[in-house]
Amino acid sequence: MGISTSDKPFITRVKEDEADHFMRAAVAKAQDAQFIKRTQARRELGNWNEWRDLAEQIRQHVLKYLPDYLEEFADNVEKQDGHVFFAKDEDEAHNFIKELAIAKKAKNIVKSKSMVTTEIDLDKTLLSIPGANLLESDLAEFILQEDNWDEPTHIVFPTLHKNRDQIQREFQKLGYDGDDDPQHEARFVRGYLRKYFMKADFGITGCNFAIADNGMINLDTNEGNADITMAIPKTQVVVMGMERIVPSMKEAEVLDNMLARSAVGQKLTTYCTFTGRKKGGEVDGPDDFWVVIVDDGRSKALGTEFEPILQCIRCGACMNVCPVYRQVGGKGYGSIYPGPLGEVLSPILGGYEKFKDLPYACSLCAACTETCPVKIPLQHLIREHRIVEMDGKHMDHSMTNLILKMVGKGTQSPFLFGSAMKMAHPASNMFSQTEQPGAVEGMYDEGKIDYVPKIVPKLIHGWIDTRDVPRPVKAKENFRHWFKDHKPEEMAPVVKKEGGHAND
Amino acid sequence: MTSLLDQANNKDNREQFLNRIAKAAGRPRHALKDHPFKPLNTLPDDLLADKSPEELLNIAIKNSESVNAQVVLKPAAQLADFLTAYAKQENISHLLLPNNTPEEWEKYGLMEWSKNPGVENVAVWSDKLSRQENEENANQADLAVGMGDYLIAATGTVTVINRSAQGRGFDYLPTRLLLIVPKSGLVKSTREAVNKYNEQTANGLSTSTFNFISGPSNSGDIEMELVVGVHGPVECTYLIVEDR
Ligand code: SF4
């Protein structure tokens, strides 16, 4: 799948999501429920803003000395007889893991949820190995896999768009004969996956934080699937974005607490594990421990105004407060990273050509920045992308420039401006509707424009397609005329404040 | 064609990558030694620092119950009876125990019980068995009774480590997990538990895993409805030993 989840144009994706009433209601419900849980969990901790200062400091410090921390981590993994591979891009990362799976003669590969493995298109690569099986073990990822690798909607709740009946139907294909109670559905998956887990020989996990000073990796999950993935298979591969590192377990535990509170309103995830290669005397855990550290475009943000996005700890809180995400849902973004995080990260990792629309899927309300536990100035970065697109990359310039030049000329000349004002009302006749069922009374007395033909330039479509534009009034009824015709009847009285001046 | 696998732990692979990202960032490498991380506040150390031991225990119990863990407090002398009754009440037919030393069992007065816990099938997680045998035993077990190190008040968490007597599969595969924790292992916060493990590591503790477990496994992946018991244990009990 890679970072991009769709080839359809942004507007088509949004329209499809608009029609998906279950998904939209589910997103709204999730946002509201998470608001209560998240706020409560943060309040209980106390001093939330000072915790955010600390979390921001940890993440910024690590980014500043990233090569040094990665070096320290790699040294410590190697000291435990583990292996570290640095992959500059998606191809290197998934090809490396494929080679390893082949070399280890992997038969039953098991994965636990990891955004970066989706980003590097690992599933598809591994499925191309003849004779190898692959199962996603996270409940949501398993559901997506069984539904023909459906796209995720959210980084924390990937199946937000699916209801229990759809899930029941997917599971029936695997032999499930129970009802649509989520508890029963989950128990079925427990049994189904347990059989597979018991014979798994190659485990793949992501990594919440790599611990530089001891070479361990830190994973946060609620289901326990990641821990079983790290217990049973003899070979374990950890795939991590290169920025997911902290100096020591002390900084990791700070971020674990903030991640759980921000992501799901818990104090800590059910399993918060620091782990590495099996040590002498221990019975289970990986004999063979491999870490793949992935750049895949992240370094494009280093040293730029976009560097703060690498502070992200993938809690999903920004999408849980975003008013645009509430309407569009996760799939509309066309990226595995949706919401405000995705609006900033997707163009960096996947390029502006592919994701140029995303920075515009934002009202710049700043709710995301306010909630981000590591204080990423998300709306500033989104705006920064717009600046790059318009100034730096001169994207979408031709027709827009021409129109704006014409508007400039028109507004400079009193004659042209006056003529345009006169013509606005009659010219908009053919695009206007006077019948407005459901509209607020008096809102569109002259009707509103909600349609323009296809050939009209994109700039104008941009306005009309997404807004209700009132039809211009007749020239002689416009504000200028009204103002000219009305004189004040009486001066407003000036009240003098005590001890002050009349106009204070 | 050279194999990509040869590039793991290869100096060139690492150096090229790190030099490239240092260049992209416009910052020199190896500057960290002069700028170690110094936290700007002491919040993690201050968390619940003003609470008395009784208050901490109450907070720990409340937070543990809020993550659906069952909390039981007993003096050491009553543990054996409690465990026998618990196994009976839950209809346990396959019990999994750690391969504790006699001293470790005796610390809690459980030496006798561990030899005769009153359950039909008893397996012991041990490095004398193969990996597969241990994992199969754990998979069969409807209850594992293991040892925890710390009870964390702020999060309702019990911590365990991986050791030859109690491996990873011991904690994750059985249907129910019961962890015995001494009350002296009560700590304020995850920070305090991490500090204690760091001290133990400096004093020679060697383990591949520090595990912070907060209640039974669960998920909200289907319509965000909380489902308890997904891949890990479906029930989780903290047995706090009041006088240890
Ligand atoms: S950008 Fe901030 S709020 Fe959004 S997922 Fe990342 S850490 Fe969470």
XYZ file of C-alpha atoms in Angstrom, chain A residues 19-357:
339
model
C -21.825 9.499 1.416
C -20.576 7.032 4.047
C -22.968 7.867 6.860
C -21.866 5.060 9.163
C -18.244 6.138 8.949
C -19.063 9.776 9.606
C -21.218 8.962 12.594
C -18.521 6.599 13.900
C -15.833 9.258 13.591
C -17.986 11.827 15.365
C -18.779 9.346 18.134
C -15.110 8.416 18.489
C -14.026 12.048 18.651
C -16.595 12.844 21.322
C -15.825 9.749 23.404
C -12.100 10.317 23.170
C -12.498 13.953 24.143
C -13.980 12.932 27.476
C -11.482 10.137 28.147
C -8.439 12.115 27.047
C -9.344 15.212 29.022
C -10.019 13.174 32.132
C -6.751 11.220 31.862
C -4.726 14.386 31.402
C -6.488 16.157 34.244
C -5.771 13.259 36.586
C -2.067 13.500 35.823
C -2.055 17.241 36.591
C 0.312 19.924 35.245
C -0.429 18.747 31.728
C 1.213 21.715 30.040
C 4.428 21.232 31.980
C 4.404 17.550 30.999
C 4.041 18.697 27.399
C 7.025 21.011 27.827
C 9.067 18.057 29.016
C 7.875 15.783 26.220
C 8.645 18.453 23.642
C 12.089 18.946 25.120
C 12.828 15.206 24.973
C 11.733 14.921 21.350
C 13.537 18.082 20.222
C 16.727 17.079 21.984
C 16.715 13.662 20.358
C 16.174 15.123 16.893
C 19.021 17.546 17.425
C 21.436 14.730 18.202
C 19.724 12.037 16.150
C 22.807 10.485 14.499
C 24.534 10.216 17.878
C 21.577 8.536 19.534
C 21.112 6.116 16.627
C 24.776 5.237 16.832
C 24.561 4.585 20.573
C 21.444 2.451 20.084
C 22.989 0.435 17.250
C 26.120 -0.197 19.341
C 23.984 -1.500 22.190
C 21.915 -3.783 19.960
C 25.100 -5.204 18.472
C 26.538 -5.780 21.947
C 23.601 -8.153 22.584
C 24.404 -9.966 19.327
C 21.509 -8.256 17.593
C 21.665 -6.854 14.072
C 20.952 -3.364 12.810
C 20.304 -2.339 9.244
C 19.907 1.280 8.211
C 17.500 1.614 5.274
C 17.450 4.847 3.362
C 14.131 4.180 1.663
C 11.103 1.938 1.419
C 12.648 -0.406 -1.136
C 15.775 -1.037 0.887
C 13.723 -1.655 4.002
C 11.251 -4.157 2.584
C 13.796 -5.901 0.374
C 16.047 -6.388 3.361
C 13.260 -7.966 5.406
C 12.220 -10.126 2.472
C 15.794 -11.398 2.062
C 15.917 -12.122 5.767
C 12.612 -14.018 5.719
C 13.856 -16.107 2.802
C 17.220 -16.749 4.466
C 15.455 -17.850 7.656
C 13.057 -20.016 5.628
C 10.157 -18.241 7.298
C 6.885 -20.121 6.913
C 4.521 -18.429 9.315
C 5.175 -14.722 9.637
C 3.249 -12.816 12.276
C 3.065 -9.053 12.540
C 1.876 -6.665 15.187
C 0.475 -3.268 14.247
C 3.032 -0.838 12.946
C 2.504 2.245 10.801
C 6.005 2.159 9.416
C 5.614 -1.380 8.058
C 2.522 -0.202 6.179
C 4.504 2.791 4.972
C 7.213 0.575 3.493
C 4.638 -1.753 1.901
C 5.980 -4.719 3.794
C 2.899 -6.946 3.660
C 2.816 -7.057 -0.114
C 6.526 -7.784 -0.293
C 6.334 -10.636 2.184
C 3.286 -12.154 0.531
C 5.326 -12.443 -2.640
C 7.580 -15.049 -0.968
C 6.463 -18.465 -2.223
C 5.223 -20.682 0.596
C 5.229 -17.979 3.264
C 2.091 -17.130 5.234
C 1.504 -13.784 6.846
C -0.986 -12.713 9.479
C -1.572 -9.325 11.047
C -2.243 -9.987 14.721
C -3.673 -6.666 15.900
C -7.448 -7.112 15.914
C -8.106 -4.103 13.682
C -5.303 -4.911 11.256
C -6.509 -8.498 11.109
C -9.996 -7.275 10.175
C -8.528 -5.070 7.424
C -6.422 -7.948 6.117
C -9.415 -10.272 6.007
C -11.362 -7.603 4.142
C -8.904 -7.789 1.272
C -6.399 -5.387 2.866
C -8.896 -2.569 3.249
C -7.476 0.895 3.967
C -7.154 2.096 7.575
C -9.135 5.142 8.745
C -7.170 6.160 11.803
C -3.679 5.553 13.146
C -4.963 4.301 16.519
C -8.392 2.930 15.483
C -7.788 1.648 11.937
C -11.254 0.061 11.581
C -13.311 2.995 12.772
C -15.259 2.866 9.503
C -16.440 -0.731 9.963
C -19.423 -1.874 11.935
C -19.864 -5.111 13.857
C -22.085 -6.658 11.160
C -19.487 -6.123 8.438
C -16.901 -7.673 10.746
C -19.199 -10.607 11.501
C -19.532 -11.256 7.755
C -15.751 -11.166 7.274
C -15.245 -13.611 10.132
C -17.936 -15.967 8.822
C -15.636 -16.595 5.859
C -13.140 -17.953 8.418
C -15.689 -20.220 10.087
C -17.170 -17.893 12.700
C -20.761 -18.829 13.499
C -21.424 -16.460 16.394
C -23.466 -13.266 16.607
C -22.324 -9.674 16.063
C -21.313 -9.041 19.694
C -17.780 -7.537 19.609
C -16.815 -9.624 22.641
C -17.684 -12.844 20.804
C -16.030 -11.664 17.610
C -12.833 -10.820 19.505
C -12.801 -14.206 21.262
C -13.074 -15.901 17.905
C -9.998 -13.999 16.703
C -8.165 -14.930 19.896
C -8.652 -18.631 19.167
C -8.008 -18.308 15.450
C -4.804 -16.337 15.863
C -3.547 -18.325 18.821
C -3.240 -21.426 16.655
C -1.210 -19.424 14.185
C 0.874 -17.744 16.885
C 1.895 -21.138 18.269
C 3.573 -22.069 15.005
C 4.871 -18.595 14.068
C 8.566 -18.586 13.257
C 9.186 -15.001 12.144
C 7.808 -12.016 14.071
C 7.651 -8.412 12.944
C 6.855 -5.501 15.224
C 7.096 -1.747 15.074
C 8.637 0.280 17.819
C 7.200 3.068 19.925
C 10.607 4.100 21.197
C 14.083 2.688 20.823
C 16.154 3.056 23.983
C 19.582 4.377 23.060
C 21.462 3.562 26.251
C 20.483 -0.118 26.498
C 19.519 -1.160 22.961
C 16.001 -2.209 23.977
C 12.821 -1.376 22.174
C 9.721 -0.104 23.900
C 6.277 -1.168 22.707
C 2.859 -0.028 23.895
C -0.184 -2.202 23.129
C -3.461 -3.197 24.734
C -4.124 -6.582 23.162
C -0.865 -8.320 24.012
C -0.302 -9.341 20.396
C 3.011 -7.510 20.132
C 4.313 -9.304 23.202
C 3.330 -12.698 21.843
C 4.929 -11.701 18.532
C 8.121 -11.069 20.498
C 7.828 -14.229 22.591
C 7.197 -17.132 20.257
C 9.001 -16.629 16.918
C 12.700 -17.359 17.031
C 13.424 -14.476 14.702
C 12.171 -11.004 15.423
C 12.424 -7.972 13.180
C 11.747 -4.535 14.598
C 10.995 -1.855 12.048
C 11.378 1.705 13.275
C 11.194 5.163 11.814
C 14.628 6.646 12.482
C 13.226 9.387 14.737
C 11.561 7.006 17.197
C 14.354 7.027 19.714
C 14.915 8.312 23.259
C 18.037 8.572 25.434
C 16.941 6.077 28.123
C 13.990 4.233 29.688
C 13.346 7.326 31.809
C 12.406 9.461 28.839
C 10.512 6.531 27.302
C 8.323 6.172 30.380
C 7.451 9.886 30.214
C 6.344 9.519 26.621
C 4.552 6.189 27.284
C 2.407 7.925 29.900
C 1.647 10.830 27.600
C 0.996 8.594 24.610
C -1.561 6.427 26.423
C -3.361 9.418 27.901
C -3.447 11.210 24.547
C -4.285 8.223 22.356
C -6.928 6.359 24.324
C -7.397 8.174 27.627
C -5.585 5.425 29.558
C -2.865 6.027 32.101
C -0.637 3.486 30.412
C -1.369 0.913 27.738
C -2.104 -2.559 29.128
C 1.277 -3.806 27.967
C 4.192 -1.414 28.071
C 7.224 -3.507 27.299
C 10.960 -2.875 27.110
C 12.580 -5.742 25.334
C 15.436 -7.074 23.257
C 17.167 -10.257 22.239
C 16.693 -13.295 24.483
C 19.391 -13.461 27.159
C 21.294 -16.434 28.582
C 19.083 -18.859 30.539
C 15.825 -17.432 29.237
C 13.561 -19.879 27.480
C 11.659 -17.793 24.948
C 12.004 -14.538 23.031
C 13.995 -14.001 19.858
C 17.256 -15.900 19.384
C 17.731 -13.696 16.398
C 16.993 -9.999 16.814
C 17.052 -7.580 13.899
C 16.312 -3.869 13.848
C 15.628 -2.039 10.597
C 15.952 1.727 10.999
C 14.091 3.529 8.248
C 14.583 7.027 6.841
C 12.196 6.882 3.849
C 11.983 10.636 3.430
C 12.110 11.689 7.079
C 15.505 13.321 6.584
C 13.860 15.761 4.174
C 12.318 17.395 7.242
C 15.540 17.525 9.266
C 17.019 20.982 9.564
C 13.969 22.570 7.930
C 10.921 24.370 9.280
C 9.189 20.960 9.121
C 11.552 19.253 11.569
C 9.041 19.449 14.467
C 6.782 16.907 12.743
C 9.435 14.305 13.579
C 8.621 14.892 17.253
C 5.358 13.007 16.651
C 4.655 10.017 18.895
C 1.649 8.823 16.807
C -1.000 9.282 19.460
C -3.717 10.328 17.014
C -5.032 13.066 19.321
C -4.741 15.658 16.547
C -7.175 13.750 14.337
C -9.467 13.202 17.298
C -9.996 16.952 17.625
C -9.890 17.962 13.951
C -13.170 19.364 12.549
C -12.126 18.464 9.009
C -11.266 14.874 9.950
C -14.690 14.693 11.610
C -16.318 15.356 8.219
C -13.864 13.680 5.858
C -12.902 10.617 7.895
C -9.563 8.952 7.481
C -9.864 7.570 3.977
C -10.537 10.964 2.417
C -6.911 11.932 3.028
C -5.636 9.140 0.790
C -2.673 8.594 3.092
C -1.966 6.096 5.851
C -1.269 9.203 7.926
C -4.551 11.160 7.967
C -5.663 14.231 9.909
C -3.374 17.111 10.858
C -0.373 14.800 11.294
C -0.931 13.466 7.776
C -1.424 16.916 6.301
C 2.084 17.777 7.426
C 3.838 14.429 7.102
C 2.336 13.043 3.879
C 3.673 15.757 1.541
C 7.122 15.352 3.131
C 7.262 11.571 2.803
C 5.163 11.158 -0.333
C 5.803 14.439 -2.158
C 3.734 17.495 -2.969
C 2.534 16.164 -6.318
C 0.707 13.311 -4.639
C -0.456 15.098 -1.508
C -0.734 18.741 -2.554
C -4.395 18.931 -1.483
